[in-house]
Amino acid sequence: MMGKLCKAIGILPVAGLVVAISTMSASADMTSDLYEKAKIEGALTLYTGGPVAPYQGIVAEFEQKFPGIKVSVTGGFSNVLNEKIEQQLKAGKLEADMALFQTAQDFVAWKRRNLLLNFQVEGHENIASVFKDPDGAFTTARVNAIAYAYNKNAVAAGDVPKSALDFLKPEFSGKIITCYPADDDATLYVFYTIVQKYGWSYMDRFMANKPSFIQGHLGVIRTVASGERPVTFDATTSTAGSLKQTGAPIELVIPQEDPIVVFTLTAGIFKDAPHPNAAKLFLNWYMQPEQQRRSGVFSARTDVPPPAGFKPLTSANAALDYNQFVSNEPLITDLRKRFEAYTGPVVNKGGVQ
């Protein structure tokens, strides 16, 4: 009877149950051990690319679950915060315990310089190989997608863009906004996939439609929501989804004729971190399925389903080589120069609050 019951609900009898219990016990032991050490440290300092606001809830939850550890979060542009970390490393006074950045190339370089702590979270084997370092020096904490977005009060149903070519239509002249491609790596990746498909002549036609450029995806989606610039092909699904939940008149569109671009938020712990055990505890906790399922974005874990309304990335027309793209320094340098020649240098500064 026990064997039939186990089979019916999809688990292994006795031997498999023992393995499951053993795994759960090992997990509990690891968490308990890290927590005891982290409590002695008493603090954790995170440097994260982007606004602080999206982390306030998860930090509060972590502090409630693990009392005695005070978490501070420093937000900003990844390509600015990485310079602060470099200055701290040079001075031998590292403030950041761990970084969660969009600039995956930083972690590749930091590992090469032996600056990162090798730490494999529980379930490391369930993280897709494209999203992790095999030694655990860094891992993908969030997988975000960039889609189209429009203000539903300002764009008629028949005009909703479905491909990059639609943004060349005259009805969108003076109505488009994106991040500066030379300033934001994820946006650079979007523009790169477009010119790879349609050629550099696309940029001449795009610029003729008088687009606006800003720093930061939060600024992009807020401008779309206000109706000032009601369309973009540069909306992060997480930021747009969060703003839509507040009642903003925005809608997301998954590209039908072009690949949906995927970029990552990479996490790594520094070897000289002031609070290494607190950092391990946080990263291990954050990467577990329970937290990953509630993140609102795609997970690097293969055992976590996609966010509501999305297909798994493996079954979608997704551009998944972001980490390889941003790690190709000669290509990135050349592309930044070429795109800046179109947009000019950053003058329209957004925010990361």
Tab-separated table of C-alpha atoms in Angstrom:
chain	number	residue	atom	x	y	z
A	1	MET	CA	0.000	0.000	0.000
A	2	MET	CA	2.796	2.436	0.905
A	3	GLY	CA	4.560	1.702	-2.378
A	4	LYS	CA	1.369	2.322	-4.374
A	5	LEU	CA	0.734	5.588	-2.528
A	6	CYS	CA	4.267	6.793	-3.173
A	7	LYS	CA	3.957	5.905	-6.840
A	8	ALA	CA	0.594	7.657	-7.132
A	9	ILE	CA	1.867	10.984	-5.819
A	10	GLY	CA	5.117	10.794	-7.748
A	11	ILE	CA	7.767	10.132	-5.095
A	12	LEU	CA	10.083	7.218	-4.527
A	13	PRO	CA	9.326	4.748	-1.740
A	14	VAL	CA	11.524	4.395	1.355
A	15	ALA	CA	14.963	4.754	-0.283
A	16	GLY	CA	13.951	7.899	-2.202
A	17	LEU	CA	12.224	9.246	0.904
A	18	VAL	CA	15.397	8.760	2.904
A	19	VAL	CA	17.343	10.678	0.251
A	20	ALA	CA	14.792	13.515	0.324
A	21	ILE	CA	14.887	13.718	4.118
A	22	SER	CA	18.685	13.601	4.071
A	23	THR	CA	18.805	16.450	1.537
A	24	MET	CA	16.405	18.548	3.601
A	25	SER	CA	18.485	17.891	6.699
A	26	ALA	CA	21.698	18.922	4.949
A	27	SER	CA	19.983	22.084	3.729
A	28	ALA	CA	18.778	22.934	7.222
A	29	ASP	CA	22.249	22.267	8.631
A	30	MET	CA	23.886	24.578	6.068
A	31	THR	CA	21.419	27.394	6.761
A	32	SER	CA	21.735	26.954	10.514
A	33	ASP	CA	25.535	26.947	10.367
A	34	LEU	CA	25.666	30.058	8.171
A	35	TYR	CA	23.157	31.865	10.357
A	36	GLU	CA	25.134	31.239	13.544
A	37	LYS	CA	28.246	32.679	11.903
A	38	ALA	CA	26.313	35.538	10.288
A	39	LYS	CA	24.809	36.590	13.610
A	40	ILE	CA	28.317	37.173	14.922
A	41	GLU	CA	28.996	39.455	11.947
A	42	GLY	CA	25.654	41.186	12.491
A	43	ALA	CA	25.435	43.030	9.167
A	44	LEU	CA	25.409	42.731	5.406
A	45	THR	CA	26.173	45.349	2.748
A	46	LEU	CA	24.771	44.844	-0.739
A	47	TYR	CA	25.692	46.913	-3.783
A	48	THR	CA	23.013	46.529	-6.429
A	49	GLY	CA	22.614	47.871	-9.918
A	50	GLY	CA	19.350	49.731	-10.257
A	51	PRO	CA	16.907	51.212	-7.754
A	52	VAL	CA	16.904	50.244	-4.070
A	53	ALA	CA	13.089	50.083	-3.926
A	54	PRO	CA	12.704	46.587	-5.467
A	55	TYR	CA	14.906	45.144	-2.708
A	56	GLN	CA	13.184	46.723	0.265
A	57	GLY	CA	10.604	43.957	0.582
A	58	ILE	CA	13.017	41.066	0.170
A	59	VAL	CA	15.493	42.642	2.612
A	60	ALA	CA	12.768	43.145	5.214
A	61	GLU	CA	11.731	39.522	4.814
A	62	PHE	CA	15.323	38.330	5.174
A	63	GLU	CA	15.858	40.428	8.312
A	64	GLN	CA	12.655	39.048	9.815
A	65	LYS	CA	13.626	35.455	9.041
A	66	PHE	CA	17.174	35.931	10.283
A	67	PRO	CA	17.035	38.407	13.203
A	68	GLY	CA	20.266	40.044	14.237
A	69	ILE	CA	21.531	40.764	10.737
A	70	LYS	CA	21.077	44.341	9.537
A	71	VAL	CA	21.133	44.695	5.758
A	72	SER	CA	22.074	47.911	3.976
A	73	VAL	CA	21.567	48.309	0.236
A	74	THR	CA	23.424	50.770	-1.965
A	75	GLY	CA	21.734	51.214	-5.349
A	76	GLY	CA	22.952	52.932	-8.466
A	77	PHE	CA	24.115	52.338	-12.001
A	78	SER	CA	26.248	49.189	-12.211
A	79	ASN	CA	28.866	50.964	-14.291
A	80	VAL	CA	29.242	53.570	-11.525
A	81	LEU	CA	29.154	51.286	-8.481
A	82	ASN	CA	31.778	48.972	-9.931
A	83	GLU	CA	34.187	51.918	-9.922
A	84	LYS	CA	33.450	52.533	-6.233
A	85	ILE	CA	34.237	48.906	-5.490
A	86	GLU	CA	37.476	49.151	-7.459
A	87	GLN	CA	38.469	52.182	-5.371
A	88	GLN	CA	37.675	50.293	-2.156
A	89	LEU	CA	39.712	47.295	-3.324
A	90	LYS	CA	42.644	49.542	-4.218
A	91	ALA	CA	42.511	51.234	-0.804
A	92	GLY	CA	42.218	47.891	0.996
A	93	LYS	CA	38.978	49.061	2.650
A	94	LEU	CA	36.237	47.000	1.040
A	95	GLU	CA	32.771	48.107	2.113
A	96	ALA	CA	30.648	45.893	-0.131
A	97	ASP	CA	30.121	42.281	0.891
A	98	MET	CA	28.522	41.318	-2.370
A	99	ALA	CA	27.436	42.878	-5.631
A	100	LEU	CA	24.316	42.259	-7.704
A	101	PHE	CA	25.085	43.912	-11.034
A	102	GLN	CA	23.857	43.965	-14.599
A	103	THR	CA	27.486	44.180	-15.737
A	104	ALA	CA	28.252	40.450	-15.823
A	105	GLN	CA	31.686	41.194	-17.284
A	106	ASP	CA	32.760	42.648	-13.922
A	107	PHE	CA	32.358	39.261	-12.267
A	108	VAL	CA	34.310	37.506	-15.001
A	109	ALA	CA	37.144	40.000	-14.480
A	110	TRP	CA	36.945	39.818	-10.663
A	111	LYS	CA	37.158	36.027	-10.780
A	112	ARG	CA	40.153	36.229	-13.080
A	113	ARG	CA	41.821	38.459	-10.467
A	114	ASN	CA	40.908	35.976	-7.698
A	115	LEU	CA	38.755	38.534	-5.881
A	116	LEU	CA	35.566	36.478	-5.533
A	117	LEU	CA	34.625	33.818	-3.021
A	118	ASN	CA	33.722	30.444	-4.517
A	119	PHE	CA	30.346	29.551	-3.037
A	120	GLN	CA	27.829	27.148	-4.517
A	121	VAL	CA	24.304	27.725	-3.259
A	122	GLU	CA	22.061	24.799	-2.445
A	123	GLY	CA	20.625	23.515	-5.710
A	124	HIS	CA	23.619	24.765	-7.706
A	125	GLU	CA	23.099	21.792	-10.025
A	126	ASN	CA	19.610	23.110	-10.894
A	127	ILE	CA	20.937	26.437	-12.182
A	128	ALA	CA	21.307	26.432	-15.969
A	129	SER	CA	24.971	26.315	-16.952
A	130	VAL	CA	24.649	29.469	-19.075
A	131	PHE	CA	23.671	31.371	-15.909
A	132	LYS	CA	26.426	30.353	-13.476
A	133	ASP	CA	30.136	30.033	-12.898
A	134	PRO	CA	30.999	26.344	-12.445
A	135	ASP	CA	33.068	27.131	-9.338
A	136	GLY	CA	30.332	29.274	-7.778
A	137	ALA	CA	32.347	32.515	-7.975
A	138	PHE	CA	29.195	34.166	-9.323
A	139	THR	CA	25.676	33.184	-10.259
A	140	THR	CA	22.662	34.762	-11.913
A	141	ALA	CA	20.288	36.063	-9.265
A	142	ARG	CA	17.627	37.364	-11.667
A	143	VAL	CA	16.917	36.818	-15.338
A	144	ASN	CA	15.097	39.778	-16.845
A	145	ALA	CA	13.587	40.252	-20.269
A	146	ILE	CA	13.232	43.388	-22.363
A	147	ALA	CA	9.996	43.769	-24.281
A	148	TYR	CA	7.970	46.499	-25.939
A	149	ALA	CA	5.736	48.754	-23.845
A	150	TYR	CA	3.175	51.374	-24.716
A	151	ASN	CA	0.767	53.757	-23.039
A	152	LYS	CA	-2.690	52.341	-23.727
A	153	ASN	CA	-4.276	55.807	-23.464
A	154	ALA	CA	-1.993	57.215	-26.145
A	155	VAL	CA	-1.513	54.349	-28.632
A	156	ALA	CA	-4.450	52.930	-30.582
A	157	ALA	CA	-4.909	49.164	-30.602
A	158	GLY	CA	-4.174	48.981	-34.314
A	159	ASP	CA	-0.895	50.850	-33.889
A	160	VAL	CA	0.614	48.661	-31.154
A	161	PRO	CA	4.148	47.725	-32.320
A	162	LYS	CA	4.895	44.060	-32.935
A	163	SER	CA	8.391	44.273	-34.421
A	164	ALA	CA	11.368	46.608	-34.378
A	165	LEU	CA	10.369	47.832	-37.832
A	166	ASP	CA	7.118	49.230	-36.432
A	167	PHE	CA	9.120	51.814	-34.493
A	168	LEU	CA	10.125	53.341	-37.825
A	169	LYS	CA	6.528	54.268	-38.681
A	170	PRO	CA	5.824	58.011	-38.981
A	171	GLU	CA	3.034	57.867	-36.386
A	172	PHE	CA	5.695	57.221	-33.740
A	173	SER	CA	7.838	60.210	-34.668
A	174	GLY	CA	8.808	62.058	-31.497
A	175	LYS	CA	7.078	59.435	-29.323
A	176	ILE	CA	9.810	56.832	-28.666
A	177	ILE	CA	12.117	56.563	-25.662
A	178	THR	CA	14.915	54.132	-24.742
A	179	CYS	CA	18.000	54.140	-22.568
A	180	TYR	CA	21.204	55.366	-24.169
A	181	PRO	CA	22.598	52.213	-25.820
A	182	ALA	CA	26.179	53.333	-25.201
A	183	ASP	CA	25.432	53.792	-21.486
A	184	ASP	CA	23.358	50.706	-20.623
A	185	ASP	CA	24.630	47.222	-21.490
A	186	ALA	CA	21.179	45.615	-21.640
A	187	THR	CA	19.927	48.313	-24.006
A	188	LEU	CA	23.120	47.968	-26.023
A	189	TYR	CA	22.289	44.282	-26.394
A	190	VAL	CA	18.777	45.179	-27.628
A	191	PHE	CA	20.111	47.593	-30.242
A	192	TYR	CA	22.794	45.085	-31.239
A	193	THR	CA	20.223	42.349	-31.944
A	194	ILE	CA	18.244	44.828	-34.049
A	195	VAL	CA	21.149	45.971	-36.246
A	196	GLN	CA	22.317	42.375	-36.544
A	197	LYS	CA	18.970	41.546	-38.151
A	198	TYR	CA	18.117	44.738	-40.035
A	199	GLY	CA	21.525	46.313	-40.657
A	200	TRP	CA	22.974	49.649	-39.567
A	201	SER	CA	20.651	51.476	-41.946
A	202	TYR	CA	17.984	50.796	-39.321
A	203	MET	CA	19.683	53.326	-37.046
A	204	ASP	CA	19.533	56.038	-39.696
A	205	ARG	CA	15.790	55.494	-40.099
A	206	PHE	CA	15.275	55.170	-36.331
A	207	MET	CA	17.043	58.443	-35.573
A	208	ALA	CA	14.943	60.136	-38.266
A	209	ASN	CA	11.932	59.307	-36.091
A	210	LYS	CA	13.334	61.588	-33.352
A	211	PRO	CA	13.597	59.182	-30.408
A	212	SER	CA	14.512	60.341	-26.916
A	213	PHE	CA	17.212	58.776	-24.755
A	214	ILE	CA	17.552	58.651	-20.971
A	215	GLN	CA	19.629	56.910	-18.320
A	216	GLY	CA	17.943	53.958	-16.640
A	217	HIS	CA	14.971	51.725	-17.446
A	218	LEU	CA	12.952	53.148	-14.573
A	219	GLY	CA	12.996	56.509	-16.301
A	220	VAL	CA	12.015	54.875	-19.589
A	221	ILE	CA	8.890	53.201	-18.266
A	222	ARG	CA	7.859	56.216	-16.178
A	223	THR	CA	8.013	58.365	-19.309
A	224	VAL	CA	5.886	55.833	-21.195
A	225	ALA	CA	3.391	55.767	-18.310
A	226	SER	CA	3.139	59.568	-18.276
A	227	GLY	CA	2.349	59.616	-21.994
A	228	GLU	CA	5.176	62.049	-22.709
A	229	ARG	CA	6.882	59.400	-24.847
A	230	PRO	CA	4.302	56.597	-25.095
A	231	VAL	CA	6.255	53.762	-26.801
A	232	THR	CA	9.507	51.860	-26.322
A	233	PHE	CA	11.160	48.615	-27.321
A	234	ASP	CA	13.344	48.937	-24.210
A	235	ALA	CA	11.069	48.059	-21.273
A	236	THR	CA	12.310	45.632	-18.652
A	237	THR	CA	9.493	43.253	-17.803
A	238	SER	CA	10.125	43.573	-14.055
A	239	THR	CA	10.024	47.386	-13.920
A	240	ALA	CA	7.095	47.678	-16.318
A	241	GLY	CA	5.184	44.932	-14.484
A	242	SER	CA	5.701	46.598	-11.114
A	243	LEU	CA	4.520	49.985	-12.397
A	244	LYS	CA	1.507	48.429	-14.111
A	245	GLN	CA	0.456	46.881	-10.790
A	246	THR	CA	0.171	50.398	-9.357
A	247	GLY	CA	-2.431	51.253	-11.990
A	248	ALA	CA	-0.193	52.926	-14.583
A	249	PRO	CA	-1.748	52.814	-18.102
A	250	ILE	CA	0.979	50.697	-19.652
A	251	GLU	CA	0.929	47.395	-21.493
A	252	LEU	CA	3.763	45.024	-22.346
A	253	VAL	CA	4.120	43.378	-25.757
A	254	ILE	CA	6.321	40.361	-26.395
A	255	PRO	CA	8.068	40.752	-29.781
A	256	GLN	CA	6.592	38.420	-32.376
A	257	GLU	CA	9.066	38.827	-35.230
A	258	ASP	CA	12.244	39.612	-33.307
A	259	PRO	CA	13.956	37.789	-30.427
A	260	ILE	CA	13.080	38.793	-26.888
A	261	VAL	CA	16.283	40.020	-25.289
A	262	VAL	CA	17.263	38.566	-21.937
A	263	PHE	CA	19.770	40.126	-19.566
A	264	THR	CA	20.892	39.098	-16.131
A	265	LEU	CA	21.575	40.401	-12.667
A	266	THR	CA	24.691	38.613	-11.484
A	267	ALA	CA	25.620	38.064	-7.841
A	268	GLY	CA	29.033	37.472	-6.357
A	269	ILE	CA	30.624	37.634	-2.898
A	270	PHE	CA	34.032	39.217	-2.428
A	271	LYS	CA	36.845	37.236	-0.813
A	272	ASP	CA	37.659	40.155	1.489
A	273	ALA	CA	34.022	40.853	2.333
A	274	PRO	CA	33.588	42.245	5.879
A	275	HIS	CA	30.577	39.935	6.408
A	276	PRO	CA	31.128	36.865	4.193
A	277	ASN	CA	28.839	34.499	6.095
A	278	ALA	CA	25.949	36.957	6.053
A	279	ALA	CA	26.492	37.308	2.310
A	280	LYS	CA	26.475	33.525	1.848
A	281	LEU	CA	23.323	33.221	3.930
A	282	PHE	CA	21.529	35.901	1.917
A	283	LEU	CA	22.572	34.552	-1.485
A	284	ASN	CA	21.718	30.973	-0.565
A	285	TRP	CA	18.311	32.040	0.767
A	286	TYR	CA	17.547	34.312	-2.194
A	287	MET	CA	18.414	31.628	-4.753
A	288	GLN	CA	16.065	29.014	-3.310
A	289	PRO	CA	12.910	28.184	-5.326
A	290	GLU	CA	10.591	29.777	-2.749
A	291	GLN	CA	12.130	33.220	-3.284
A	292	GLN	CA	12.823	32.758	-6.985
A	293	ARG	CA	9.182	31.903	-7.711
A	294	ARG	CA	8.063	35.188	-6.109
A	295	SER	CA	10.591	37.433	-7.844
A	296	GLY	CA	8.264	38.321	-10.719
A	297	VAL	CA	10.993	37.649	-13.285
A	298	PHE	CA	12.557	34.596	-14.877
A	299	SER	CA	14.788	32.417	-12.744
A	300	ALA	CA	18.172	30.954	-13.578
A	301	ARG	CA	16.951	27.760	-11.924
A	302	THR	CA	15.530	25.091	-14.203
A	303	ASP	CA	13.142	23.929	-11.463
A	304	VAL	CA	11.317	27.285	-11.216
A	305	PRO	CA	8.521	28.115	-13.701
A	306	PRO	CA	8.488	31.367	-15.726
A	307	PRO	CA	6.517	34.364	-14.441
A	308	ALA	CA	2.787	34.384	-15.140
A	309	GLY	CA	1.944	35.059	-18.769
A	310	PHE	CA	5.345	34.036	-20.142
A	311	LYS	CA	6.621	30.894	-21.820
A	312	PRO	CA	9.853	29.265	-20.606
A	313	LEU	CA	12.850	30.936	-22.191
A	314	THR	CA	13.876	27.616	-23.700
A	315	SER	CA	10.668	27.559	-25.769
A	316	ALA	CA	10.637	31.250	-26.703
A	317	ASN	CA	12.588	33.088	-29.376
A	318	ALA	CA	15.013	34.428	-26.790
A	319	ALA	CA	18.467	35.980	-27.138
A	320	LEU	CA	20.311	34.283	-24.277
A	321	ASP	CA	23.985	35.094	-24.874
A	322	TYR	CA	24.027	38.324	-22.828
A	323	ASN	CA	26.916	37.255	-20.569
A	324	GLN	CA	29.027	36.299	-23.567
A	325	PHE	CA	28.077	39.538	-25.308
A	326	VAL	CA	29.063	41.874	-22.463
A	327	SER	CA	32.287	39.940	-21.861
A	328	ASN	CA	33.458	40.647	-25.429
A	329	GLU	CA	35.271	43.881	-24.606
A	330	PRO	CA	36.467	44.770	-28.133
A	331	LEU	CA	32.939	44.352	-29.499
A	332	ILE	CA	31.367	46.336	-26.650
A	333	THR	CA	33.868	49.181	-27.032
A	334	ASP	CA	33.252	49.409	-30.766
A	335	LEU	CA	29.469	49.286	-30.390
A	336	ARG	CA	29.416	52.009	-27.734
A	337	LYS	CA	31.353	54.327	-30.004
A	338	ARG	CA	29.106	53.606	-32.978
A	339	PHE	CA	25.855	54.099	-31.083
A	340	GLU	CA	27.100	57.200	-29.290
A	341	ALA	CA	27.811	58.682	-32.704
A	342	TYR	CA	24.059	58.429	-33.330
A	343	THR	CA	22.695	59.477	-29.922
A	344	GLY	CA	25.422	61.785	-28.650
A	345	PRO	CA	26.812	61.550	-25.095
A	346	VAL	CA	24.565	61.296	-22.034
A	347	VAL	CA	22.795	64.583	-21.374
A	348	ASN	CA	19.359	63.363	-20.286
A	349	LYS	CA	20.052	61.816	-16.908
A	350	GLY	CA	17.493	59.588	-15.278
A	351	GLY	CA	17.426	58.221	-11.748
A	352	VAL	CA	17.693	54.951	-9.895
A	353	GLN	CA	15.535	55.678	-6.860
